[in-house]
GROMACS .gro file of C-alpha atoms in nm:
model
   99
    1MET     CA    1   9.809   3.420  13.507
    2THR     CA    2   9.524   3.192  13.556
    3ASN     CA    3   9.433   3.175  13.888
    4GLN     CA    4   9.301   3.477  14.005
    5THR     CA    5   9.280   3.416  14.371
    6ARG     CA    6   9.654   3.400  14.434
    7ALA     CA    7   9.874   3.683  14.424
    8ALA     CA    8  10.133   3.706  14.167
    9SER     CA    9  10.528   3.749  14.214
   10ALA     CA   10  10.676   4.044  14.123
   11LEU     CA   11  10.833   3.851  13.840
   12GLU     CA   12  10.498   3.712  13.697
   13LEU     CA   13  10.388   4.066  13.667
   14GLU     CA   14  10.674   4.175  13.514
   15ALA     CA   15  10.621   3.919  13.251
   16ILE     CA   16  10.251   4.005  13.225
   17PHE     CA   17  10.385   4.367  13.163
   18GLN     CA   18  10.603   4.253  12.910
   19GLN     CA   19  10.330   4.061  12.708
   20GLU     CA   20  10.079   4.377  12.729
   21LEU     CA   21  10.355   4.623  12.670
   22ALA     CA   22  10.335   4.463  12.324
   23THR     CA   23   9.969   4.427  12.258
   24ASN     CA   24   9.784   4.668  12.506
   25ARG     CA   25   9.927   4.945  12.664
   26TRP     CA   26   9.664   5.063  12.867
   27ALA     CA   27   9.683   4.741  13.052
   28ALA     CA   28  10.074   4.780  13.041
   29ALA     CA   29  10.036   5.112  13.248
   30GLU     CA   30   9.763   4.945  13.473
   31SER     CA   31  10.044   4.655  13.567
   32ALA     CA   32  10.306   4.912  13.594
   33TYR     CA   33  10.099   5.058  13.892
   34ALA     CA   34  10.061   4.730  14.045
   35LEU     CA   35  10.404   4.664  14.022
   36ALA     CA   36  10.502   4.989  14.157
   37SER     CA   37  10.256   4.896  14.444
   38LEU     CA   38  10.381   4.578  14.497
   39TYR     CA   39  10.760   4.712  14.548
   40ARG     CA   40  10.655   4.967  14.757
   41ASP     CA   41  10.458   4.765  14.995
   42GLU     CA   42  10.773   4.543  14.979
   43GLY     CA   43  10.985   4.841  15.097
   44ASP     CA   44  11.224   4.826  14.738
   45TRP     CA   45  11.196   5.204  14.714
   46GLU     CA   46  11.410   5.219  14.403
   47LYS     CA   47  11.219   4.920  14.209
   48SER     CA   48  10.873   5.105  14.289
   49ARG     CA   49  11.022   5.420  14.174
   50GLU     CA   50  11.125   5.266  13.851
   51TRP     CA   51  10.791   5.130  13.828
   52VAL     CA   52  10.608   5.462  13.873
   53LYS     CA   53  10.818   5.622  13.635
   54GLN     CA   54  10.732   5.344  13.382
   55CYS     CA   55  10.360   5.385  13.458
   56LEU     CA   56  10.375   5.800  13.403
   57ARG     CA   57  10.559   5.740  13.070
   58LEU     CA   58  10.293   5.490  12.962
   59LEU     CA   59  10.018   5.747  13.077
   60GLU     CA   60  10.146   6.047  12.884
   61GLY     CA   61  10.016   5.879  12.555
   62PHE     CA   62   9.632   5.850  12.677
   63PRO     CA   63   9.379   6.130  12.671
   64ALA     CA   64   9.269   6.247  13.036
   65ASP     CA   65   9.003   6.494  12.954
   66THR     CA   66   8.704   6.265  13.081
   67MET     CA   67   8.635   5.990  13.390
   68GLU     CA   68   8.587   5.751  13.099
   69GLN     CA   69   8.909   5.783  12.962
   70VAL     CA   70   9.095   5.735  13.251
   71ALA     CA   71   8.856   5.478  13.384
   72THR     CA   72   9.047   5.139  13.483
   73THR     CA   73   8.952   4.843  13.311
   74ARG     CA   74   9.035   4.598  13.578
   75THR     CA   75   8.989   4.635  13.953
   76SER     CA   76   9.286   4.438  14.042
   77VAL     CA   77   9.622   4.310  13.864
   78GLY     CA   78   9.823   4.019  13.993
   79GLY     CA   79   9.624   4.074  14.351
   80VAL     CA   80   9.699   4.473  14.374
   81GLN     CA   81   9.408   4.662  14.368
   82LEU     CA   82   9.367   4.949  14.135
   83PRO     CA   83   9.223   5.292  14.150
   84ASN     CA   84   8.922   5.311  13.977
   85HIS     CA   85   9.075   5.575  13.806
   86LEU     CA   86   9.444   5.634  13.657
   87HIS     CA   87   9.626   5.931  13.537
   88GLU     CA   88   9.920   6.134  13.642
   89GLY     CA   89   9.753   6.284  13.927
   90VAL     CA   90   9.669   5.962  14.119
   91VAL     CA   91   9.954   5.836  14.068
   92ARG     CA   92  10.155   6.127  14.210
   93GLU     CA   93   9.892   6.123  14.483
   94ARG     CA   94   9.944   5.754  14.563
   95PHE     CA   95  10.360   5.765  14.542
   96GLY     CA   96  10.424   6.099  14.674
   97GLU     CA   97  10.811   6.115  14.654
   98LEU     CA   98  10.863   5.812  14.444
   99ALA     CA   99  10.662   6.006  14.148
   0.00000   0.00000   0.00000
């Protein structure tokens, strides 16, 4: 996405996620988190739950022993604000029953 001032649509974010999945799994985890947030905010609980699970699956492959290891690399994805740190605990806290 070239225009950083415009929020991305869910379809645009999903396309970005697919590209990142092949090249940068951490970025894909961040995008999955953003998609889960976007769908939750739209009231699509089922899709949000799918993306929460995708995010958690991706995070399983990363160490989470230090704050540096779980620090996000971007402040937002497609207009969705990311937490400063991304790990299973943050995802479960932010999404509650959807996780």
